[in-house]
Amino acid sequence: MGIKSLVEKGVIELWEDVYDSRLDDKAAPDLSDILRGEEEPVYSDPEEFFKRTYMTRSLEELLEETAETLKSGKGGTIFLLTSLFGGGKTHTQICLYHAFTNPGKLRIINEKLSSRIAEIGKPLIVVMDGSRASSVPHPSEPYRAGGFTVKTIWGMLAYRLGAYAKVKHLDDEKAPVPDVDLLKTILVETKEPKLILMDEIVHYVFNMHKSLREYGEKVLLFLDYLARAVEGTPNTVLVASVQAEYRIVEGAKTLLEEEVFKGYAGKVLSVLSRESTRTVIPVTPDDVVKVLQKRIFKKIPEKEASTARDRLHSAYRENPELFGVEADWQFSSGETGRILTAKDTYPFHPKYIEVLQEFVTRNKDLQKTRDAVRITRKVVRRFLRERGDAEFIMPWHIDLR
């Protein structure tokens, strides 16, 4: 029985939002919009968000280590989310936000972690989205609220921590950056466990360097001082997204940066790197299959996956002159060498995953996981509309028009 028939019978279920084409371009939500409650429910509602979130190993470890730091009273920790082109950085930040504001909802995907995070109580979460002046202001576009006018990134951090008075005299592009001791004092005097989420900080540094160069240099110095202060402050975690990642190129470990931010991402990565810093790759190539399955489908019965795989492999064995050997139709990311069979990738054929990965990785205008989800939403809708009822979603179902 084909996928379309299984969907019509309710054997395979899609998430309702997949049918809404408006949400295709919302495959990458904004952290600031989540905070303001202005995002779509699939992202802003923690229960709906976790239902569609695949718990990668790196995400699970990040949540565990963050919880441990916030609870244990040990020195602070810095996590750098590194990936190119939409590799799950913002999604991970949103996951952290929801997990530590609504730990009970995390039970949907990880009951043990949910209970562990709930023991911490309510940490103070500071969200700093560098793409929004309302979240991270600058001298040309200050933040005004409650009689305050905040002009700098360090002023905003202090304001969010309830300690603006301590840096008010330094909240100006011409003033020196608050030193490590002052930043540490502000962090220490805030008694609650602290989770600082910095998203799009490379965008902010790039923007300031291009328009307010002197202030832009000070932003890098501030990040350096902040990293030092966090490292020495108990119950404090800083998580920052950086548009760069390390890859092996010609046998050497090489830092690759998004072209538009070349040089800037590397600088941010450098100043935030301390002894306690951990580098996290949110989504690896091996995770993409599970991410797609989780984001698109509400239910995929294992029995149907096994049946479809067996029929497919039977066809391969019976027609070797057409299909070659079965191994030719499996998928390996090339990073871990793990082989994924048609059962692992169902209802996607392994070759669909391979072609999609190749397409979004090689095309500089596309963003890895983000566009893989966006493209697949469109592919699945078109697949269900068209005539025919294939047992797998194949590479040729990708319409690039």
mmCIF file of C-alpha atoms in Angstrom:
data_model
loop_
_atom_site.group_PDB
_atom_site.id
_atom_site.type_symbol
_atom_site.label_atom_id
_atom_site.label_comp_id
_atom_site.label_asym_id
_atom_site.label_seq_id
_atom_site.Cartn_x
_atom_site.Cartn_y
_atom_site.Cartn_z
ATOM 1 C CA MET A 1 0.000 0.000 0.000
ATOM 2 C CA GLY A 2 1.341 3.427 -0.983
ATOM 3 C CA ILE A 3 1.980 6.375 1.304
ATOM 4 C CA LYS A 4 -1.042 8.314 0.054
ATOM 5 C CA SER A 5 -3.400 5.438 0.882
ATOM 6 C CA LEU A 6 -1.825 5.019 4.315
ATOM 7 C CA VAL A 7 -2.304 8.733 5.009
ATOM 8 C CA GLU A 8 -5.937 8.614 3.842
ATOM 9 C CA LYS A 9 -6.600 5.625 6.137
ATOM 10 C CA GLY A 10 -4.922 7.376 9.081
ATOM 11 C CA VAL A 11 -2.181 4.755 9.351
ATOM 12 C CA ILE A 12 0.457 7.426 8.685
ATOM 13 C CA GLU A 13 -0.321 10.879 10.082
ATOM 14 C CA LEU A 14 1.105 14.268 9.161
ATOM 15 C CA TRP A 15 1.176 17.301 11.422
ATOM 16 C CA GLU A 16 -1.628 19.681 10.468
ATOM 17 C CA ASP A 17 0.802 22.580 10.008
ATOM 18 C CA VAL A 18 2.467 20.752 7.083
ATOM 19 C CA TYR A 19 -0.657 21.441 5.005
ATOM 20 C CA ASP A 20 -0.315 25.186 5.657
ATOM 21 C CA SER A 21 2.014 26.617 3.004
ATOM 22 C CA ARG A 22 2.260 29.899 4.939
ATOM 23 C CA LEU A 23 4.452 28.138 7.455
ATOM 24 C CA ASP A 24 6.995 26.848 4.935
ATOM 25 C CA ASP A 25 9.124 29.944 5.358
ATOM 26 C CA LYS A 26 8.673 29.775 9.124
ATOM 27 C CA ALA A 27 10.811 26.651 9.284
ATOM 28 C CA ALA A 28 13.229 28.986 11.080
ATOM 29 C CA PRO A 29 11.433 30.880 13.858
ATOM 30 C CA ASP A 30 12.882 33.897 15.693
ATOM 31 C CA LEU A 31 13.861 33.651 19.335
ATOM 32 C CA SER A 32 12.643 37.215 19.990
ATOM 33 C CA ASP A 33 9.214 36.398 18.565
ATOM 34 C CA ILE A 34 8.993 33.373 20.865
ATOM 35 C CA LEU A 35 9.718 35.618 23.839
ATOM 36 C CA ARG A 36 6.999 38.085 22.797
ATOM 37 C CA GLY A 37 4.501 35.339 22.031
ATOM 38 C CA GLU A 38 4.292 36.414 18.388
ATOM 39 C CA GLU A 39 5.417 33.140 16.773
ATOM 40 C CA GLU A 40 3.208 30.384 15.375
ATOM 41 C CA PRO A 41 1.946 27.931 18.047
ATOM 42 C CA VAL A 42 4.101 25.119 16.624
ATOM 43 C CA TYR A 43 7.083 27.105 17.917
ATOM 44 C CA SER A 44 5.708 29.308 20.719
ATOM 45 C CA ASP A 45 3.646 26.612 22.469
ATOM 46 C CA PRO A 46 6.213 24.424 24.289
ATOM 47 C CA GLU A 47 4.036 21.314 24.054
ATOM 48 C CA GLU A 48 3.569 21.626 20.284
ATOM 49 C CA PHE A 49 7.239 22.532 19.888
ATOM 50 C CA PHE A 50 8.519 19.468 21.742
ATOM 51 C CA LYS A 51 6.147 17.151 19.864
ATOM 52 C CA ARG A 52 7.976 18.162 16.681
ATOM 53 C CA THR A 53 11.485 18.179 18.124
ATOM 54 C CA TYR A 54 13.882 15.290 17.648
ATOM 55 C CA MET A 55 16.155 14.958 20.668
ATOM 56 C CA THR A 56 19.585 14.673 19.082
ATOM 57 C CA ARG A 57 22.430 13.415 21.198
ATOM 58 C CA SER A 58 24.085 16.846 21.200
ATOM 59 C CA LEU A 59 20.826 18.524 22.301
ATOM 60 C CA GLU A 60 20.345 16.040 25.123
ATOM 61 C CA GLU A 61 23.922 16.559 26.337
ATOM 62 C CA LEU A 62 23.509 20.344 26.124
ATOM 63 C CA LEU A 63 20.353 20.244 28.250
ATOM 64 C CA GLU A 64 21.999 17.908 30.766
ATOM 65 C CA GLU A 65 25.164 20.011 31.121
ATOM 66 C CA THR A 66 23.196 23.258 31.327
ATOM 67 C CA ALA A 67 21.013 21.802 34.081
ATOM 68 C CA GLU A 68 24.083 20.546 35.933
ATOM 69 C CA THR A 69 25.774 23.972 35.866
ATOM 70 C CA LEU A 70 22.635 25.844 36.925
ATOM 71 C CA LYS A 71 22.020 23.443 39.804
ATOM 72 C CA SER A 72 25.459 22.446 41.076
ATOM 73 C CA GLY A 73 26.870 25.809 42.108
ATOM 74 C CA LYS A 74 30.058 25.164 40.143
ATOM 75 C CA GLY A 75 31.691 27.764 37.909
ATOM 76 C CA GLY A 76 29.875 28.993 34.828
ATOM 77 C CA THR A 77 29.889 27.300 31.443
ATOM 78 C CA ILE A 78 29.854 28.648 27.891
ATOM 79 C CA PHE A 79 28.329 26.708 25.005
ATOM 80 C CA LEU A 80 28.928 27.753 21.404
ATOM 81 C CA LEU A 81 26.389 26.442 18.895
ATOM 82 C CA THR A 82 28.413 26.191 15.698
ATOM 83 C CA SER A 83 27.036 25.404 12.259
ATOM 84 C CA LEU A 84 26.702 26.934 8.820
ATOM 85 C CA PHE A 85 23.555 27.795 6.910
ATOM 86 C CA GLY A 86 20.635 27.041 9.212
ATOM 87 C CA GLY A 87 22.071 24.093 11.071
ATOM 88 C CA GLY A 88 19.605 24.097 13.980
ATOM 89 C CA LYS A 89 21.149 26.842 16.136
ATOM 90 C CA THR A 90 18.007 28.914 16.736
ATOM 91 C CA HIS A 91 15.885 25.776 17.170
ATOM 92 C CA THR A 92 18.294 24.675 19.898
ATOM 93 C CA GLN A 93 18.072 28.073 21.611
ATOM 94 C CA ILE A 94 14.268 27.864 21.559
ATOM 95 C CA CYS A 95 14.464 24.350 22.984
ATOM 96 C CA LEU A 96 16.583 25.649 25.878
ATOM 97 C CA TYR A 97 14.145 28.495 26.482
ATOM 98 C CA HIS A 98 11.101 26.214 26.565
ATOM 99 C CA ALA A 99 12.840 23.492 28.595
ATOM 100 C CA PHE A 100 13.885 25.851 31.383
ATOM 101 C CA THR A 101 10.666 27.890 31.462
ATOM 102 C CA ASN A 102 8.297 24.904 31.090
ATOM 103 C CA PRO A 103 10.257 21.787 32.134
ATOM 104 C CA GLY A 104 7.060 19.781 32.536
ATOM 105 C CA LYS A 105 6.416 19.994 28.793
ATOM 106 C CA LEU A 106 9.831 18.451 28.060
ATOM 107 C CA ARG A 107 8.413 15.220 29.485
ATOM 108 C CA ILE A 108 6.930 14.595 26.016
ATOM 109 C CA ILE A 109 10.362 13.678 24.654
ATOM 110 C CA ASN A 110 12.534 13.092 27.740
ATOM 111 C CA GLU A 111 10.934 12.405 31.111
ATOM 112 C CA LYS A 112 14.215 12.055 33.012
ATOM 113 C CA LEU A 113 15.552 15.403 31.796
ATOM 114 C CA SER A 114 12.210 17.056 32.480
ATOM 115 C CA SER A 115 12.339 16.012 36.139
ATOM 116 C CA ARG A 116 15.969 17.022 36.497
ATOM 117 C CA ILE A 117 15.419 20.509 35.082
ATOM 118 C CA ALA A 118 12.296 20.995 37.211
ATOM 119 C CA GLU A 119 14.459 20.570 40.339
ATOM 120 C CA ILE A 120 16.351 23.782 39.481
ATOM 121 C CA GLY A 121 13.312 25.962 39.996
ATOM 122 C CA LYS A 122 12.943 29.077 37.853
ATOM 123 C CA PRO A 123 16.271 30.311 36.486
ATOM 124 C CA LEU A 124 16.592 33.849 35.193
ATOM 125 C CA ILE A 125 16.656 33.575 31.397
ATOM 126 C CA VAL A 126 18.100 36.490 29.446
ATOM 127 C CA VAL A 127 17.389 36.409 25.702
ATOM 128 C CA MET A 128 19.648 38.528 23.497
ATOM 129 C CA ASP A 129 18.724 38.352 19.803
ATOM 130 C CA GLY A 130 21.299 40.339 17.853
ATOM 131 C CA SER A 131 18.987 40.756 14.876
ATOM 132 C CA ARG A 132 16.499 42.883 16.884
ATOM 133 C CA ALA A 133 17.314 46.279 18.421
ATOM 134 C CA SER A 134 14.457 45.692 20.864
ATOM 135 C CA SER A 135 16.454 42.748 22.210
ATOM 136 C CA VAL A 136 19.999 44.067 21.759
ATOM 137 C CA PRO A 137 19.994 47.853 21.214
ATOM 138 C CA HIS A 138 22.842 49.974 19.875
ATOM 139 C CA PRO A 139 23.714 53.689 20.030
ATOM 140 C CA SER A 140 21.760 54.504 16.857
ATOM 141 C CA GLU A 141 18.661 52.617 18.013
ATOM 142 C CA PRO A 142 18.445 52.543 21.819
ATOM 143 C CA TYR A 143 15.896 50.656 23.886
ATOM 144 C CA ARG A 144 13.459 52.790 25.875
ATOM 145 C CA ALA A 145 11.283 51.403 28.661
ATOM 146 C CA GLY A 146 10.299 52.367 32.189
ATOM 147 C CA GLY A 147 12.213 55.614 32.138
ATOM 148 C CA PHE A 148 15.399 53.908 30.951
ATOM 149 C CA THR A 149 17.235 54.523 27.681
ATOM 150 C CA VAL A 150 19.636 51.642 27.043
ATOM 151 C CA LYS A 151 22.197 52.233 24.286
ATOM 152 C CA THR A 152 24.626 49.311 24.361
ATOM 153 C CA ILE A 153 24.723 45.533 24.471
ATOM 154 C CA TRP A 154 26.333 45.599 27.914
ATOM 155 C CA GLY A 155 23.733 48.075 29.136
ATOM 156 C CA MET A 156 20.990 45.724 27.954
ATOM 157 C CA LEU A 157 22.501 42.710 29.691
ATOM 158 C CA ALA A 158 22.701 44.657 32.952
ATOM 159 C CA TYR A 159 19.131 45.923 32.454
ATOM 160 C CA ARG A 160 17.822 42.376 31.951
ATOM 161 C CA LEU A 161 19.675 41.281 35.089
ATOM 162 C CA GLY A 162 18.137 44.128 37.089
ATOM 163 C CA ALA A 163 21.483 45.887 37.537
ATOM 164 C CA TYR A 164 21.398 48.732 35.013
ATOM 165 C CA ALA A 165 22.386 51.305 37.663
ATOM 166 C CA LYS A 166 25.804 49.653 37.928
ATOM 167 C CA VAL A 167 26.654 50.319 34.263
ATOM 168 C CA LYS A 168 24.570 53.405 33.518
ATOM 169 C CA HIS A 169 27.700 55.591 33.497
ATOM 170 C CA LEU A 170 29.241 53.236 30.895
ATOM 171 C CA ASP A 171 26.157 52.851 28.710
ATOM 172 C CA ASP A 172 27.480 54.896 25.813
ATOM 173 C CA GLU A 173 29.458 54.171 22.659
ATOM 174 C CA LYS A 174 32.221 56.553 23.795
ATOM 175 C CA ALA A 175 32.550 54.991 27.261
ATOM 176 C CA PRO A 176 34.840 52.070 28.063
ATOM 177 C CA VAL A 177 33.430 48.558 28.250
ATOM 178 C CA PRO A 178 32.526 47.314 31.757
ATOM 179 C CA ASP A 179 35.500 45.284 32.939
ATOM 180 C CA VAL A 180 35.487 41.632 33.978
ATOM 181 C CA ASP A 181 35.162 42.414 37.692
ATOM 182 C CA LEU A 182 32.110 44.633 37.192
ATOM 183 C CA LEU A 183 30.413 42.094 34.927
ATOM 184 C CA LYS A 184 31.157 39.321 37.407
ATOM 185 C CA THR A 185 29.736 41.426 40.259
ATOM 186 C CA ILE A 186 26.514 41.937 38.301
ATOM 187 C CA LEU A 187 26.239 38.201 37.622
ATOM 188 C CA VAL A 188 27.053 37.166 41.195
ATOM 189 C CA GLU A 189 24.617 39.623 42.775
ATOM 190 C CA THR A 190 21.796 38.191 40.687
ATOM 191 C CA LYS A 191 20.980 35.327 43.046
ATOM 192 C CA GLU A 192 18.957 33.094 40.719
ATOM 193 C CA PRO A 193 20.639 30.609 38.362
ATOM 194 C CA LYS A 194 21.230 32.487 35.099
ATOM 195 C CA LEU A 195 20.846 31.270 31.511
ATOM 196 C CA ILE A 196 21.951 33.796 28.878
ATOM 197 C CA LEU A 197 20.827 32.949 25.334
ATOM 198 C CA MET A 198 22.647 34.887 22.600
ATOM 199 C CA ASP A 199 21.308 34.343 19.103
ATOM 200 C CA GLU A 200 22.473 36.095 15.918
ATOM 201 C CA ILE A 201 25.341 37.733 17.819
ATOM 202 C CA VAL A 202 27.545 37.507 14.706
ATOM 203 C CA HIS A 203 24.915 39.546 12.824
ATOM 204 C CA TYR A 204 25.143 42.197 15.535
ATOM 205 C CA VAL A 205 28.959 42.348 15.482
ATOM 206 C CA PHE A 206 28.981 42.511 11.672
ATOM 207 C CA ASN A 207 26.351 45.266 11.629
ATOM 208 C CA MET A 208 28.137 47.365 14.250
ATOM 209 C CA HIS A 209 31.524 46.991 12.543
ATOM 210 C CA LYS A 210 30.041 48.214 9.283
ATOM 211 C CA SER A 211 28.176 51.198 10.755
ATOM 212 C CA LEU A 212 29.685 52.057 14.161
ATOM 213 C CA ARG A 213 33.197 50.666 13.901
ATOM 214 C CA GLU A 214 34.572 51.924 17.224
ATOM 215 C CA TYR A 215 31.550 50.587 19.082
ATOM 216 C CA GLY A 216 31.772 47.351 17.069
ATOM 217 C CA GLU A 217 35.315 46.778 18.356
ATOM 218 C CA LYS A 218 34.073 47.363 21.892
ATOM 219 C CA VAL A 219 31.346 44.756 21.402
ATOM 220 C CA LEU A 220 34.025 42.127 20.749
ATOM 221 C CA LEU A 221 35.881 43.259 23.864
ATOM 222 C CA PHE A 222 32.643 43.043 25.850
ATOM 223 C CA LEU A 223 32.069 39.467 24.657
ATOM 224 C CA ASP A 224 35.598 38.579 25.739
ATOM 225 C CA TYR A 225 35.055 40.109 29.195
ATOM 226 C CA LEU A 226 31.630 38.501 29.505
ATOM 227 C CA ALA A 227 33.057 35.057 28.726
ATOM 228 C CA ARG A 228 35.654 35.524 31.464
ATOM 229 C CA ALA A 229 33.025 36.730 33.924
ATOM 230 C CA VAL A 230 30.660 33.841 33.167
ATOM 231 C CA GLU A 231 33.454 31.306 33.561
ATOM 232 C CA GLY A 232 34.079 32.502 37.111
ATOM 233 C CA THR A 233 30.442 32.785 38.198
ATOM 234 C CA PRO A 234 28.568 29.818 39.735
ATOM 235 C CA ASN A 235 25.150 28.774 38.408
ATOM 236 C CA THR A 236 25.627 30.703 35.158
ATOM 237 C CA VAL A 237 25.421 29.474 31.561
ATOM 238 C CA LEU A 238 26.000 31.420 28.347
ATOM 239 C CA VAL A 239 24.817 29.857 25.077
ATOM 240 C CA ALA A 240 25.779 31.684 21.874
ATOM 241 C CA SER A 241 25.117 30.847 18.225
ATOM 242 C CA VAL A 242 27.990 31.300 15.776
ATOM 243 C CA GLN A 243 27.701 31.001 11.980
ATOM 244 C CA ALA A 244 30.824 28.895 11.572
ATOM 245 C CA GLU A 245 31.909 25.308 11.952
ATOM 246 C CA TYR A 246 35.071 23.259 11.909
ATOM 247 C CA ARG A 247 35.527 20.734 9.114
ATOM 248 C CA ILE A 248 38.383 18.588 7.912
ATOM 249 C CA VAL A 249 39.661 20.105 4.656
ATOM 250 C CA GLU A 250 42.569 18.338 2.952
ATOM 251 C CA GLY A 251 43.401 16.567 6.186
ATOM 252 C CA ALA A 252 43.467 19.719 8.326
ATOM 253 C CA LYS A 253 40.907 21.045 10.796
ATOM 254 C CA THR A 254 39.616 24.238 9.189
ATOM 255 C CA LEU A 255 37.154 26.879 10.367
ATOM 256 C CA LEU A 256 34.529 27.586 7.724
ATOM 257 C CA GLU A 257 32.391 30.721 8.005
ATOM 258 C CA GLU A 258 29.299 31.919 6.174
ATOM 259 C CA GLU A 259 30.668 34.037 3.339
ATOM 260 C CA VAL A 260 28.904 37.269 4.284
ATOM 261 C CA PHE A 261 30.228 37.056 7.860
ATOM 262 C CA LYS A 262 33.716 35.853 6.966
ATOM 263 C CA GLY A 263 36.185 37.046 9.579
ATOM 264 C CA TYR A 264 33.483 38.167 11.987
ATOM 265 C CA ALA A 265 32.200 34.721 12.979
ATOM 266 C CA GLY A 266 35.771 33.628 13.637
ATOM 267 C CA LYS A 267 36.368 36.647 15.879
ATOM 268 C CA VAL A 268 33.219 35.961 17.903
ATOM 269 C CA LEU A 269 34.193 32.307 18.220
ATOM 270 C CA SER A 270 37.662 33.327 19.394
ATOM 271 C CA VAL A 271 36.636 35.850 22.074
ATOM 272 C CA LEU A 272 33.990 33.532 23.538
ATOM 273 C CA SER A 273 36.340 30.549 23.723
ATOM 274 C CA ARG A 274 37.545 29.941 27.279
ATOM 275 C CA GLU A 275 38.718 26.878 29.165
ATOM 276 C CA SER A 276 35.135 26.056 30.131
ATOM 277 C CA THR A 277 33.742 26.584 26.619
ATOM 278 C CA ARG A 278 32.032 23.638 24.928
ATOM 279 C CA THR A 279 31.417 23.574 21.184
ATOM 280 C CA VAL A 280 28.080 22.032 20.199
ATOM 281 C CA ILE A 281 27.004 20.995 16.693
ATOM 282 C CA PRO A 282 23.187 21.099 17.000
ATOM 283 C CA VAL A 283 22.321 18.808 14.079
ATOM 284 C CA THR A 284 24.745 16.376 12.455
ATOM 285 C CA PRO A 285 24.170 14.831 9.002
ATOM 286 C CA ASP A 286 23.164 11.603 10.755
ATOM 287 C CA ASP A 287 20.352 13.476 12.555
ATOM 288 C CA VAL A 288 18.687 14.974 9.484
ATOM 289 C CA VAL A 289 16.519 11.933 8.716
ATOM 290 C CA LYS A 290 15.035 11.850 12.217
ATOM 291 C CA VAL A 291 14.554 15.626 12.203
ATOM 292 C CA LEU A 292 12.575 15.432 8.945
ATOM 293 C CA GLN A 293 10.481 12.501 10.141
ATOM 294 C CA LYS A 294 9.693 14.271 13.422
ATOM 295 C CA ARG A 295 8.919 17.671 11.870
ATOM 296 C CA ILE A 296 6.698 16.339 9.053
ATOM 297 C CA PHE A 297 4.980 13.230 10.424
ATOM 298 C CA LYS A 298 2.951 12.790 13.584
ATOM 299 C CA LYS A 299 2.899 8.996 13.254
ATOM 300 C CA ILE A 300 4.998 6.537 11.212
ATOM 301 C CA PRO A 301 4.249 2.913 12.236
ATOM 302 C CA GLU A 302 7.364 0.738 12.389
ATOM 303 C CA LYS A 303 5.384 -2.142 10.878
ATOM 304 C CA GLU A 304 4.703 -0.134 7.706
ATOM 305 C CA ALA A 305 8.364 0.896 7.488
ATOM 306 C CA SER A 306 9.481 -2.750 7.715
ATOM 307 C CA THR A 307 6.916 -3.905 5.150
ATOM 308 C CA ALA A 308 7.860 -1.186 2.662
ATOM 309 C CA ARG A 309 11.565 -1.944 3.091
ATOM 310 C CA ASP A 310 11.037 -5.672 2.518
ATOM 311 C CA ARG A 311 9.038 -5.062 -0.676
ATOM 312 C CA LEU A 312 11.626 -2.609 -1.938
ATOM 313 C CA HIS A 313 14.548 -4.947 -1.307
ATOM 314 C CA SER A 314 12.648 -7.802 -2.905
ATOM 315 C CA ALA A 315 12.250 -5.697 -6.060
ATOM 316 C CA TYR A 316 15.982 -4.926 -6.018
ATOM 317 C CA ARG A 317 16.948 -8.570 -5.716
ATOM 318 C CA GLU A 318 14.560 -9.616 -8.467
ATOM 319 C CA ASN A 319 15.754 -6.921 -10.892
ATOM 320 C CA PRO A 320 19.530 -6.479 -10.401
ATOM 321 C CA GLU A 321 19.947 -5.406 -14.025
ATOM 322 C CA LEU A 322 17.792 -2.337 -13.264
ATOM 323 C CA PHE A 323 18.762 -1.501 -9.709
ATOM 324 C CA GLY A 324 22.238 -2.908 -9.102
ATOM 325 C CA VAL A 325 22.933 -4.124 -5.569
ATOM 326 C CA GLU A 326 20.897 -3.121 -2.524
ATOM 327 C CA ALA A 327 23.841 -1.216 -1.013
ATOM 328 C CA ASP A 328 23.620 1.256 -3.896
ATOM 329 C CA TRP A 329 20.245 2.374 -2.548
ATOM 330 C CA GLN A 330 21.196 2.943 1.058
ATOM 331 C CA PHE A 331 22.367 6.212 2.586
ATOM 332 C CA SER A 332 25.435 7.166 4.588
ATOM 333 C CA SER A 333 26.177 10.719 5.689
ATOM 334 C CA GLY A 334 29.872 10.095 5.162
ATOM 335 C CA GLU A 335 30.676 11.507 8.618
ATOM 336 C CA THR A 336 30.168 8.513 10.882
ATOM 337 C CA GLY A 337 29.928 5.841 8.216
ATOM 338 C CA ARG A 338 26.572 4.724 9.625
ATOM 339 C CA ILE A 339 24.411 3.093 6.974
ATOM 340 C CA LEU A 340 20.720 3.997 6.887
ATOM 341 C CA THR A 341 18.361 1.550 5.202
ATOM 342 C CA ALA A 342 14.948 2.156 3.666
ATOM 343 C CA LYS A 343 13.358 1.239 7.012
ATOM 344 C CA ASP A 344 15.394 3.914 8.828
ATOM 345 C CA THR A 345 14.454 6.672 6.379
ATOM 346 C CA TYR A 346 10.817 5.662 5.663
ATOM 347 C CA PRO A 347 8.643 7.125 4.208
ATOM 348 C CA PHE A 348 11.577 8.803 2.468
ATOM 349 C CA HIS A 349 13.751 6.669 0.244
ATOM 350 C CA PRO A 350 17.434 6.737 1.289
ATOM 351 C CA LYS A 351 18.266 8.354 -2.047
ATOM 352 C CA TYR A 352 15.805 11.176 -1.342
ATOM 353 C CA ILE A 353 17.762 12.005 1.804
ATOM 354 C CA GLU A 354 21.070 11.769 -0.043
ATOM 355 C CA VAL A 355 19.982 14.066 -2.883
ATOM 356 C CA LEU A 356 18.341 16.554 -0.508
ATOM 357 C CA GLN A 357 21.480 16.688 1.657
ATOM 358 C CA GLU A 358 23.665 17.239 -1.380
ATOM 359 C CA PHE A 359 21.366 19.937 -2.714
ATOM 360 C CA VAL A 360 21.100 22.049 0.451
ATOM 361 C CA THR A 361 24.793 21.618 1.300
ATOM 362 C CA ARG A 362 26.188 22.608 -2.086
ATOM 363 C CA ASN A 363 23.775 25.471 -2.775
ATOM 364 C CA LYS A 364 25.130 28.557 -0.991
ATOM 365 C CA ASP A 365 21.705 30.217 -1.052
ATOM 366 C CA LEU A 366 20.160 27.438 1.023
ATOM 367 C CA GLN A 367 20.437 26.731 4.736
ATOM 368 C CA LYS A 368 20.990 23.131 5.720
ATOM 369 C CA THR A 369 18.362 21.757 8.124
ATOM 370 C CA ARG A 370 16.087 24.772 7.714
ATOM 371 C CA ASP A 371 15.725 24.408 3.946
ATOM 372 C CA ALA A 372 15.679 20.620 4.102
ATOM 373 C CA VAL A 373 12.514 20.945 6.215
ATOM 374 C CA ARG A 374 11.057 23.705 4.034
ATOM 375 C CA ILE A 375 11.632 21.787 0.786
ATOM 376 C CA THR A 376 10.305 18.541 2.244
ATOM 377 C CA ARG A 377 7.080 20.186 3.434
ATOM 378 C CA LYS A 378 6.423 21.244 -0.172
ATOM 379 C CA VAL A 379 7.455 17.863 -1.577
ATOM 380 C CA VAL A 380 5.088 15.982 0.737
ATOM 381 C CA ARG A 381 2.100 18.231 -0.055
ATOM 382 C CA ARG A 382 2.703 17.899 -3.791
ATOM 383 C CA PHE A 383 3.206 14.140 -3.434
ATOM 384 C CA LEU A 384 -0.202 13.784 -1.761
ATOM 385 C CA ARG A 385 -1.943 15.931 -4.409
ATOM 386 C CA GLU A 386 -0.568 14.196 -7.486
ATOM 387 C CA ARG A 387 -1.798 10.989 -9.075
ATOM 388 C CA GLY A 388 -0.100 7.739 -8.214
ATOM 389 C CA ASP A 389 0.648 6.208 -4.850
ATOM 390 C CA ALA A 390 4.333 5.395 -4.422
ATOM 391 C CA GLU A 391 5.593 3.499 -1.384
ATOM 392 C CA PHE A 392 8.493 5.911 -0.891
ATOM 393 C CA ILE A 393 9.111 9.612 -1.423
ATOM 394 C CA MET A 394 11.840 9.619 -4.065
ATOM 395 C CA PRO A 395 14.450 12.135 -5.294
ATOM 396 C CA TRP A 396 12.412 12.854 -8.422
ATOM 397 C CA HIS A 397 9.552 14.118 -6.262
ATOM 398 C CA ILE A 398 11.680 17.207 -5.564
ATOM 399 C CA ASP A 399 10.363 19.875 -7.936
ATOM 400 C CA LEU A 400 12.938 22.669 -8.215
ATOM 401 C CA ARG A 401 10.771 24.963 -10.330
#
